[in-house]
PDB file of C-alpha atoms and ligand atoms in Angstrom:
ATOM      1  CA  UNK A   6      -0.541 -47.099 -64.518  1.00 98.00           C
ATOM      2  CA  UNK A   7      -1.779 -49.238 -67.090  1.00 98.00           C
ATOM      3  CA  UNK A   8      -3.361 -53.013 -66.668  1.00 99.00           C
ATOM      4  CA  UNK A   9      -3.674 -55.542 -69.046  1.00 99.00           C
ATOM      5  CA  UNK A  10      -5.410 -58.782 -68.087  1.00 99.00           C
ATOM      6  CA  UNK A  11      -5.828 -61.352 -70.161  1.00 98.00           C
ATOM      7  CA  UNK A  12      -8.880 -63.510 -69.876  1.00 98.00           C
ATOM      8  CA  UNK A  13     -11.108 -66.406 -71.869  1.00 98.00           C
ATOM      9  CA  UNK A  14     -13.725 -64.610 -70.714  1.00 98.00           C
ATOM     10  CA  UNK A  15     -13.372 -60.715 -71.514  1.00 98.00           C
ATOM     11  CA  UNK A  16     -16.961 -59.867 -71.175  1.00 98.00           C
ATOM     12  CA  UNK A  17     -17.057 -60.917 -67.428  1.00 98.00           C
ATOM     13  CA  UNK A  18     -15.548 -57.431 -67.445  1.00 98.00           C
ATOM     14  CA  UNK A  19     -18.141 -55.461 -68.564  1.00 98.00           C
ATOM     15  CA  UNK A  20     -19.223 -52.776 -66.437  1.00 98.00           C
ATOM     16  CA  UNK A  21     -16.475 -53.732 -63.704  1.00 98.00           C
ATOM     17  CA  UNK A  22     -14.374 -50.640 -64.100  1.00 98.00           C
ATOM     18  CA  UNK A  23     -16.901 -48.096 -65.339  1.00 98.00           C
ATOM     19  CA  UNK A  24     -18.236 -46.690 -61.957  1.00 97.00           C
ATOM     20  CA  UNK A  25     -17.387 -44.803 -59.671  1.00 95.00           C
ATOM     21  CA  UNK A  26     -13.321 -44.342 -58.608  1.00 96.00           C
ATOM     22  CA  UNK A  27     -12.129 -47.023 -61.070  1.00 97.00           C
ATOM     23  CA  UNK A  28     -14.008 -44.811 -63.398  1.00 97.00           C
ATOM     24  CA  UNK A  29     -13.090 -41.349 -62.403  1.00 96.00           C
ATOM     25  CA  UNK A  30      -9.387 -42.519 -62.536  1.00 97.00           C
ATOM     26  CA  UNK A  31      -9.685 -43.271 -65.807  1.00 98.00           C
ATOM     27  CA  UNK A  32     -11.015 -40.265 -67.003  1.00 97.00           C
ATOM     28  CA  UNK A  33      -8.015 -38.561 -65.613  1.00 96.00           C
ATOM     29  CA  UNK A  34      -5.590 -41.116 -67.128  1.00 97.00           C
ATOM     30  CA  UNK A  35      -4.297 -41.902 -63.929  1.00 98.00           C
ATOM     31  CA  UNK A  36      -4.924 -45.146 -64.751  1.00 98.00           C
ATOM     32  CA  UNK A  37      -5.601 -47.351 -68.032  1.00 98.00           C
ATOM     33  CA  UNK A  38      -7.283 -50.825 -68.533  1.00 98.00           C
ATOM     34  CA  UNK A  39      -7.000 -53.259 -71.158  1.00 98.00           C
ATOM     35  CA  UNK A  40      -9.184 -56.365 -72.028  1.00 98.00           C
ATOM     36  CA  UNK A  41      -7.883 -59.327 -73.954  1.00 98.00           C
ATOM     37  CA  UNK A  42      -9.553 -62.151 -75.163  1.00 98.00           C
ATOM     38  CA  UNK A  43      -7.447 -65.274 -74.915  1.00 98.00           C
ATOM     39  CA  UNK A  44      -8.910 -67.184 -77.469  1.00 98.00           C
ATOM     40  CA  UNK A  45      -8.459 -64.778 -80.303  1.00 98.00           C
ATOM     41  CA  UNK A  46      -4.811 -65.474 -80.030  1.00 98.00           C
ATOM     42  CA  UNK A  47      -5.422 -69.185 -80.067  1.00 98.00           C
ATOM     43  CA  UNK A  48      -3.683 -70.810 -83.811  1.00 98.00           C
ATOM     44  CA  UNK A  49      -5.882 -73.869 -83.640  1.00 97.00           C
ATOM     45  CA  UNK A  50      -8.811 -73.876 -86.109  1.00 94.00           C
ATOM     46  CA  UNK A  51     -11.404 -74.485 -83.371  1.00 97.00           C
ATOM     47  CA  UNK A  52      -9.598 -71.476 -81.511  1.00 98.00           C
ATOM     48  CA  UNK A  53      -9.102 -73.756 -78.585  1.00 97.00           C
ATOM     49  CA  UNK A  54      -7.248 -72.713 -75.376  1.00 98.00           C
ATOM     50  CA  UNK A  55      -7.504 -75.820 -73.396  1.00 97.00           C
ATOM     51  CA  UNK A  56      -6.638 -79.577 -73.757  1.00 97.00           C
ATOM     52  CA  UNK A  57      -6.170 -82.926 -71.941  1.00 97.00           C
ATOM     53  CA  UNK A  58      -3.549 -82.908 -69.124  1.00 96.00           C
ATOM     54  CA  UNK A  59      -0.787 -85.306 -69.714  1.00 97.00           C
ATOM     55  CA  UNK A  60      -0.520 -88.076 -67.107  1.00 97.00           C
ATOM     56  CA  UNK A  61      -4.170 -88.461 -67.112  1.00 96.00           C
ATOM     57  CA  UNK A  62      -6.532 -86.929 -64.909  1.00 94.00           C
ATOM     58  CA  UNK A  63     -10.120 -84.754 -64.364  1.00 94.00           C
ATOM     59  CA  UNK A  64      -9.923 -80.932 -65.857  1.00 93.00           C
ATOM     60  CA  UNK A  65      -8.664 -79.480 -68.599  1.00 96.00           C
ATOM     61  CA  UNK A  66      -5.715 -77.404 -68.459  1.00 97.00           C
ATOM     62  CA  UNK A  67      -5.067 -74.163 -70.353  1.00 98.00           C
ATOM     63  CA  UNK A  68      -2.451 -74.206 -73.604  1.00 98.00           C
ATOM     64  CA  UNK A  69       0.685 -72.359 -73.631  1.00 98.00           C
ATOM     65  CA  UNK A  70       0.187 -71.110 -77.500  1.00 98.00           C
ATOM     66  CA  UNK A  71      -2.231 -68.423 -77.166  1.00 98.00           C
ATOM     67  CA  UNK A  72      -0.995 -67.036 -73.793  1.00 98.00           C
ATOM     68  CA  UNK A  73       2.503 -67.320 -75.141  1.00 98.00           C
ATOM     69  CA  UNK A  74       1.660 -65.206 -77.955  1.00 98.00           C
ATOM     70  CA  UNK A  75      -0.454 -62.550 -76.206  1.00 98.00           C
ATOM     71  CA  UNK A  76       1.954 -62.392 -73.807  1.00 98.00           C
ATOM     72  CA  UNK A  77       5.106 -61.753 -76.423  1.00 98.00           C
ATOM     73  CA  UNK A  78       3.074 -59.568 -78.429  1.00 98.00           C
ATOM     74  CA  UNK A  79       2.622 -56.964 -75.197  1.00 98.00           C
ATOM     75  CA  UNK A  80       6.103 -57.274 -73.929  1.00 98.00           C
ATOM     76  CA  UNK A  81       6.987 -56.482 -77.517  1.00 98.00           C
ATOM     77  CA  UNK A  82       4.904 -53.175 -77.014  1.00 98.00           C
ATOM     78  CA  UNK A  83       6.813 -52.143 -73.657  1.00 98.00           C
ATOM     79  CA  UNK A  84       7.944 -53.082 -70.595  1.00 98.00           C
ATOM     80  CA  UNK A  85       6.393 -54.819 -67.750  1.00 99.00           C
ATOM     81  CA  UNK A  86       6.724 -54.892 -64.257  1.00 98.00           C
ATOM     82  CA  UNK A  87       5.104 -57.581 -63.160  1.00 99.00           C
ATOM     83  CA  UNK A  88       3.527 -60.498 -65.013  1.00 99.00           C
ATOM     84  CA  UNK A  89       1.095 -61.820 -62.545  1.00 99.00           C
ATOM     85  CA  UNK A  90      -1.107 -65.001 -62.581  1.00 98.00           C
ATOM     86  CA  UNK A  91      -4.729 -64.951 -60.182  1.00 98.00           C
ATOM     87  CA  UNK A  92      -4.200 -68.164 -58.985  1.00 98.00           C
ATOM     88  CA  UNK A  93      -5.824 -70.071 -55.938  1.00 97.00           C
ATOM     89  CA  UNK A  94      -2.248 -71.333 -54.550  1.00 97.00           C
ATOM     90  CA  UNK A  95      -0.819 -67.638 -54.984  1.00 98.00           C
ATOM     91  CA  UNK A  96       0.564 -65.782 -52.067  1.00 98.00           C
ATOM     92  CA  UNK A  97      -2.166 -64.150 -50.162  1.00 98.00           C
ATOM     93  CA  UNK A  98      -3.365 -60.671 -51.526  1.00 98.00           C
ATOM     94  CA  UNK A  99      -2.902 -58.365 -48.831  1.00 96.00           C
ATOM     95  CA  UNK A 100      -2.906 -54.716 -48.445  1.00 96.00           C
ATOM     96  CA  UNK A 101       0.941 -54.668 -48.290  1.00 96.00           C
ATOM     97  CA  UNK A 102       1.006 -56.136 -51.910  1.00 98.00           C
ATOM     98  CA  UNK A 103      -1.828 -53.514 -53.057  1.00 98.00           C
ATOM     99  CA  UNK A 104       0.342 -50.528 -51.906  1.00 97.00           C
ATOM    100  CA  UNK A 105       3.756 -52.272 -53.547  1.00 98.00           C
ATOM    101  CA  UNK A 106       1.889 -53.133 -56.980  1.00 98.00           C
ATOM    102  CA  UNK A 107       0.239 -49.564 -56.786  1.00 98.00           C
ATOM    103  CA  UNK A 108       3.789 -48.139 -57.780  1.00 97.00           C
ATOM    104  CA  UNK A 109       4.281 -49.694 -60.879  1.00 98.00           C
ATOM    105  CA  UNK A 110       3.595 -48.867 -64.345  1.00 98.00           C
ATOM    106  CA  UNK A 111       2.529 -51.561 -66.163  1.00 98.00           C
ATOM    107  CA  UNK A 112       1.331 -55.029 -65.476  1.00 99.00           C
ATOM    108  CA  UNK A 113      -0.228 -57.850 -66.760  1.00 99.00           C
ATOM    109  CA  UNK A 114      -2.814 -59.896 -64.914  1.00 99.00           C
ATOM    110  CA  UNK A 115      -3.430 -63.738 -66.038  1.00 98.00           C
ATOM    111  CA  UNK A 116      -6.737 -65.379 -64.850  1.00 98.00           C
ATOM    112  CA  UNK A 117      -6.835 -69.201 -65.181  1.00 96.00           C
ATOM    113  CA  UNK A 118      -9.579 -71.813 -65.814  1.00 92.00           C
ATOM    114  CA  UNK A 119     -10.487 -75.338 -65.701  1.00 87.00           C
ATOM    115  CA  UNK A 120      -7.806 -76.883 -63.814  1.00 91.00           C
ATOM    116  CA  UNK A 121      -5.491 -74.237 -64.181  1.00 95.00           C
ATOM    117  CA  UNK A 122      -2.342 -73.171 -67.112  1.00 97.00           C
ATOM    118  CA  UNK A 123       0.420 -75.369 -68.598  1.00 98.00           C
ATOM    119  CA  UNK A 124       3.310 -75.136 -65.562  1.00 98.00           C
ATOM    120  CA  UNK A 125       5.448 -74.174 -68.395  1.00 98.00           C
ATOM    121  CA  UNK A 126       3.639 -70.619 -68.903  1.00 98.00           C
ATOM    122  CA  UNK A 127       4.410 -70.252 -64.787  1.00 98.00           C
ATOM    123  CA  UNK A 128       7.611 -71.075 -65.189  1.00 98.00           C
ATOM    124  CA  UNK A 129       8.756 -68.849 -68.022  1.00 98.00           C
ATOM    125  CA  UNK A 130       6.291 -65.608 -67.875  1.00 98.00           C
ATOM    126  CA  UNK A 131       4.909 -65.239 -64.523  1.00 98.00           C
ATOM    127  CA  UNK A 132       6.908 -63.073 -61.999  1.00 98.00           C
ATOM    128  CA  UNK A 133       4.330 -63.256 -59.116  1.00 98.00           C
ATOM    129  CA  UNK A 134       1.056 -65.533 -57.845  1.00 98.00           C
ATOM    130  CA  UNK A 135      -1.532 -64.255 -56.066  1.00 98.00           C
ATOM    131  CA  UNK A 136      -4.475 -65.795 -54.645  1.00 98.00           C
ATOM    132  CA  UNK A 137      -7.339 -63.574 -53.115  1.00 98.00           C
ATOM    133  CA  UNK A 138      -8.190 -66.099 -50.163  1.00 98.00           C
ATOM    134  CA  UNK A 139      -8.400 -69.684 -49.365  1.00 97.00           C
ATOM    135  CA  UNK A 140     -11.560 -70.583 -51.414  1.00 97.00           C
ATOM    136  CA  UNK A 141     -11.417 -71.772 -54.906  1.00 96.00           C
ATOM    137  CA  UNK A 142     -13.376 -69.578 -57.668  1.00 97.00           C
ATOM    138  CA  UNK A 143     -14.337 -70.742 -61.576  1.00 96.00           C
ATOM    139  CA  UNK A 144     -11.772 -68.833 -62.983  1.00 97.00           C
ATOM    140  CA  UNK A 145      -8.981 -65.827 -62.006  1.00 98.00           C
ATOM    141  CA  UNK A 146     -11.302 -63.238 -63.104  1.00 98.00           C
ATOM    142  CA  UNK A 147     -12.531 -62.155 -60.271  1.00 98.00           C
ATOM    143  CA  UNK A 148      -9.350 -61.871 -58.705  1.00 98.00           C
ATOM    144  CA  UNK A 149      -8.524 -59.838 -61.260  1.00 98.00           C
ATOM    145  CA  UNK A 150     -11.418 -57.342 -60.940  1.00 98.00           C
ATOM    146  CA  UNK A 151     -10.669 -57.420 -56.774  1.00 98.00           C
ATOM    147  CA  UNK A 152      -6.641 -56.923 -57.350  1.00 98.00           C
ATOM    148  CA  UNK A 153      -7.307 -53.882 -60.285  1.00 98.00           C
ATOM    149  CA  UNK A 154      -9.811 -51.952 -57.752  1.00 98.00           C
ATOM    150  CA  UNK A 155      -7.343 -52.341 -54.976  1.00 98.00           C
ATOM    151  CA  UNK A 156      -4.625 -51.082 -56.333  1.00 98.00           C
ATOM    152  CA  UNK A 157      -6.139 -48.145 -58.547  1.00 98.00           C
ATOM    153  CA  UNK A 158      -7.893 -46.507 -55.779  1.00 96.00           C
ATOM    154  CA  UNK A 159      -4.337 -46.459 -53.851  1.00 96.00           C
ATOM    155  CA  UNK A 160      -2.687 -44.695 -56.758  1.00 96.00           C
ATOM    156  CA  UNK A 161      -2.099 -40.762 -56.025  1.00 94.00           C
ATOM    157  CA  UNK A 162      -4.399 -38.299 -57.155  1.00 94.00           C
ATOM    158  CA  UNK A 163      -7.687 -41.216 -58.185  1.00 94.00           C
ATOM    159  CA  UNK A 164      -8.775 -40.529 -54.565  1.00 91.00           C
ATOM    160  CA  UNK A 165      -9.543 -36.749 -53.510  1.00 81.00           C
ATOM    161  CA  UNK A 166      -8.897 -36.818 -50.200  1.00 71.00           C
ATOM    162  CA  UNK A 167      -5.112 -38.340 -50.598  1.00 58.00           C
ATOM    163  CA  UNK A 168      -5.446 -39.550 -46.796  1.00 59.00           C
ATOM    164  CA  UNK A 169      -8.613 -41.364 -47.064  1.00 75.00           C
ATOM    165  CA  UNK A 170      -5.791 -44.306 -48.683  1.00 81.00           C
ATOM    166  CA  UNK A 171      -3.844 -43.740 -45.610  1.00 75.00           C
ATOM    167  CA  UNK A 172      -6.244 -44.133 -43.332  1.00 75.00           C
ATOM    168  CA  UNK A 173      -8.074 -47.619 -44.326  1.00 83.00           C
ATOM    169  CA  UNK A 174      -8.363 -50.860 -42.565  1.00 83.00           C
ATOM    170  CA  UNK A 175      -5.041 -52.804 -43.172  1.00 84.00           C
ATOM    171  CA  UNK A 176      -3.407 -49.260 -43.400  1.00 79.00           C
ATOM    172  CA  UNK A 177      -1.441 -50.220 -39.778  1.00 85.00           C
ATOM    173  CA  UNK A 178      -2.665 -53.668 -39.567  1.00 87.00           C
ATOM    174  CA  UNK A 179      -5.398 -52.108 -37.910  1.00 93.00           C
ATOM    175  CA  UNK A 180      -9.702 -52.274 -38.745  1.00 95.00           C
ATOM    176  CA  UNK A 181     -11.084 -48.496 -38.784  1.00 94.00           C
ATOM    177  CA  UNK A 182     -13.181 -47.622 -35.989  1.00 95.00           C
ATOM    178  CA  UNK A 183     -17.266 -47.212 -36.440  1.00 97.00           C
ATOM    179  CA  UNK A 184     -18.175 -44.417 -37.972  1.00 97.00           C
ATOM    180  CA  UNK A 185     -21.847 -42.067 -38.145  1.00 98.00           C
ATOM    181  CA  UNK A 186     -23.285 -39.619 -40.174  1.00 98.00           C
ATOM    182  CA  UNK A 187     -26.698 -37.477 -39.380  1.00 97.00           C
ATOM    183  CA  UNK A 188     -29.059 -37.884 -38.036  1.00 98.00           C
ATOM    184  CA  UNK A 189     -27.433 -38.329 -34.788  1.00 98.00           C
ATOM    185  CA  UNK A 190     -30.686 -39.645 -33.411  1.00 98.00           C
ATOM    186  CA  UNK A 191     -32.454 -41.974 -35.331  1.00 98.00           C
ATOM    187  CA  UNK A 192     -35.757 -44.294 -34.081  1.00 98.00           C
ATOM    188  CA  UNK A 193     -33.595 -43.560 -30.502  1.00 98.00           C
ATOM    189  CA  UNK A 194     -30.552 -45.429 -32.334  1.00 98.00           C
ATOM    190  CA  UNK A 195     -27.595 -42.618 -30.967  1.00 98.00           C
ATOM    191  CA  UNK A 196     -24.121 -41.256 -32.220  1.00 98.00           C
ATOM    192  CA  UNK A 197     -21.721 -42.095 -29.117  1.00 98.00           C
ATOM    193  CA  UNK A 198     -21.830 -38.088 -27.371  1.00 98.00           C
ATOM    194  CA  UNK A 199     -18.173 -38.134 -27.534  1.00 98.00           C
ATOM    195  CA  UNK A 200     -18.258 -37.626 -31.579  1.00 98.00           C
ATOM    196  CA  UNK A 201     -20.381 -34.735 -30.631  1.00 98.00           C
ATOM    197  CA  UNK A 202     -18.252 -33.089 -28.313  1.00 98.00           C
ATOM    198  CA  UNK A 203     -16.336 -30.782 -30.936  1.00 98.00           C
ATOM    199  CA  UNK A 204     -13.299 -32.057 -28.484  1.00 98.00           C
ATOM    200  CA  UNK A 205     -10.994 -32.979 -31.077  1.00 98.00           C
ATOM    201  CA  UNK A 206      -8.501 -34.422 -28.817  1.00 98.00           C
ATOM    202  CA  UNK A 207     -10.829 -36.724 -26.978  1.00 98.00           C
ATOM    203  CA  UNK A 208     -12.474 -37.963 -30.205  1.00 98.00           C
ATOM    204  CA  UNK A 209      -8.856 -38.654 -31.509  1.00 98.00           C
ATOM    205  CA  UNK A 210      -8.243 -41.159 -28.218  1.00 98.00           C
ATOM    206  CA  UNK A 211     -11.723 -42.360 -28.677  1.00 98.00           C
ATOM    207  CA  UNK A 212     -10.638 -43.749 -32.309  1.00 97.00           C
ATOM    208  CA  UNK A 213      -7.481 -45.345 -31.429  1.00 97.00           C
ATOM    209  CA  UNK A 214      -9.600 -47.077 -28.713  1.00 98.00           C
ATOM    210  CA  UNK A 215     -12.312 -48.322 -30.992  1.00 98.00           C
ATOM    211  CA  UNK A 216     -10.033 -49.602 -33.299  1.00 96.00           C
ATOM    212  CA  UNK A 217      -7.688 -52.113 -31.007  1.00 96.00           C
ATOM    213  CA  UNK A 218     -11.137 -53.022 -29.584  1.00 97.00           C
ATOM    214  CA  UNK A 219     -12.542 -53.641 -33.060  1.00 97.00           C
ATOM    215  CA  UNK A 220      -8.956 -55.375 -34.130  1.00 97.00           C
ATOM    216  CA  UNK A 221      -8.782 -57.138 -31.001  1.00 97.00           C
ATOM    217  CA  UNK A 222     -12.005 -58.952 -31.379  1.00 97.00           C
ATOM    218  CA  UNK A 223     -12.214 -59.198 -34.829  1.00 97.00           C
ATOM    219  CA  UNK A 224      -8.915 -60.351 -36.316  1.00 96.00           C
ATOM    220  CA  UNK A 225      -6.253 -60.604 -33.462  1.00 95.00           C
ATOM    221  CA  UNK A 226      -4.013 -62.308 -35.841  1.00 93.00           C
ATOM    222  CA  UNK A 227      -3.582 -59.384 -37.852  1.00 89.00           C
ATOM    223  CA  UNK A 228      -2.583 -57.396 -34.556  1.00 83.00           C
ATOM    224  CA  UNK A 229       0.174 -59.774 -34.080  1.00 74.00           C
ATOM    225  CA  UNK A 230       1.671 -58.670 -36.799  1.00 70.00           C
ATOM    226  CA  UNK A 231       1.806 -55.539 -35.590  1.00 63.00           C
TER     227      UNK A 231
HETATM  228  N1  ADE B 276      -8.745 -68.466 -59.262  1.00 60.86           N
HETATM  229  C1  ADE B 276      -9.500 -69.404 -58.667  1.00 60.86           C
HETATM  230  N2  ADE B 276      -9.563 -69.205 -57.346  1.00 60.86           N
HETATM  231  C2  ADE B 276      -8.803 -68.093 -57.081  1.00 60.86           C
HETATM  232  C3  ADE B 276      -8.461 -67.386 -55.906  1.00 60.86           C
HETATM  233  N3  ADE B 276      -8.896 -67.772 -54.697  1.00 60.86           N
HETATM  234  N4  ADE B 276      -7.682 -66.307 -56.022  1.00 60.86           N
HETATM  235  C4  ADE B 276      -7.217 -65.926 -57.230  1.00 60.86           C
HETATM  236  N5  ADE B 276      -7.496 -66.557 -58.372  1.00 60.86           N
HETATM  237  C5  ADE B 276      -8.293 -67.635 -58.307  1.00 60.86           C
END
C-alpha cells in the first residue's frame, strides 16, 4: 500500500513512521509513505497557501492552486483509491473504516489548516472525510499520523502474529479483556488463578466474560451496535 499525504507542515512527520511496526512494514515494502510539502507547489512568489475568506470573516482558508496541482501531478503518476481530507466534520474514524481503507492500494491523505480548504478542493478531489473525534486539532496532521498507523498495522503480513489484528478492541465491537505477564506475584499485586490454571477452556470463558464486563461498563454504546 502506498500513502501520500500532503501537508504545510511535512516535518511534523519526522520520526512518526520510523519505529517500530510502521517501520518494520516498511522495510518489507508492505507498505510505502510519502511526504509532500504543500507550499512547494504554491505559484505565488511568496509561496503562499492561504488567503482571506470571501464573505468576510476570522481564519484564513487554504488555496486551491497548490493542492490542485499536487494533487493532478500524483493522479497523473497512478491511480488512487481514495482521496481523503483529515477534517474535524469528517465521518468518525472507526475501526470499520481502518479495516476497509487497509485494502486499498494507494491513497492520498489531505490535512487542513487555519480555518480549513477552499470548498471547491472538497468538492472536486476529495472522495471521503474523516475526522478522528469530536475535538478540534491545529491542523489534519495528526489525523493523518493516527489514520496511517491504523491502517498499516492491519495490512497482512506487517504484523507477525496475523491474529493479533483480529483479535483487538473494536475487532467485534468489543474492548479486550485485562491481560498479565510475570511475575504473577508482584508487591502481593496477583494474576487472577484462573490464567494459571493451564485449563484452556475455562480461561477461554473467563475472556469472553471480562470483556462484556469491560464493554459493558466502559462503552455500552459500542455494544449496542453489536
Ligand atoms: N483537523 C482538525 N481537527 C481534526 C480532527 N478532529 N480530525 C481530523 N482532522 C482534524
Amino acid at each position: 500500500m502506498r500513502i501520500d499525504i500532503l501537508s504545510i507542515l511535512p516535518n511534523f512527520f519526522n520520526g512518526a513512521f520510523e519505529h517500530s511496526i510502521l517501520k518494520i512494514a516498511q522495510e518489507k515494502n508492505i507498505a510505502e509513505i510519502h511526504i509532500h510539502d504543500i507550499r512547494k507547489y504554491s505559484t505565488q512568489k511568496q509561496k503562499s497557501v492561504d488567503d482571506y475568506q470571501y464573505g468576510g470573516g476570522a481564519g484564513m482558508v487554504m488555496t486551491i492552486q497548490p493542492i490542485d496541482d499536487l494533487i493532478s501531478k500524483l493522479k497523473s503518476e497512478r491511480d488512487y483509491d481514495e482521496v481523503i481530507y483529515l477534517t474535524p466534520d469528517g465521518e468518525a474514524l472507526n475501526q470499520g473504516i481502518c479495516n476497509q481503507l487497509s485494502t486499498l492500494k494507494n491513497i492520498i491523505l489531505l490535512c487542513g489548516h487555519y480555518k480549513g480548504i477552499d470548498q471547491r478542493i472538497r468538492d472536486h478531489f476529495i472522495t471521503r472525510e474523516i475526522s478522528i473525534g469530536d475535538y478540534v486539532l491545529t491542523g489534519g496532521e495528526l489525523g493523518a499520523i493516527v489514520l496511517t498507523d491504523a491502517i498499516i498495522r492491519l495490512i497482512p503480513g506487517v504484523l507477525s502474529d496475523e491474529t493479533s489484528a483480529l483479535t483487538d478492541c473494536f475487532q467485534d465491537n468489543l474492548l479486550s479483556p485485562p491481560i498479565y505477564t510475570r511475575p504473577s506475584n508482584y508487591k502481593g499485586w496477583k494474576v487472577p488463578e484462573i490464567l494459571l490454571s493451564g485449563d484452556d477452556k475455562k480461561i477461554e470463558k473467563w475472556r469472553e466474560n471480562q470483556t462484556e464486563i469491560r464493554t459493558q461498563n466502559r462503552r455500552p454504546d459500542i455494544l449496542r451496535n453489536k
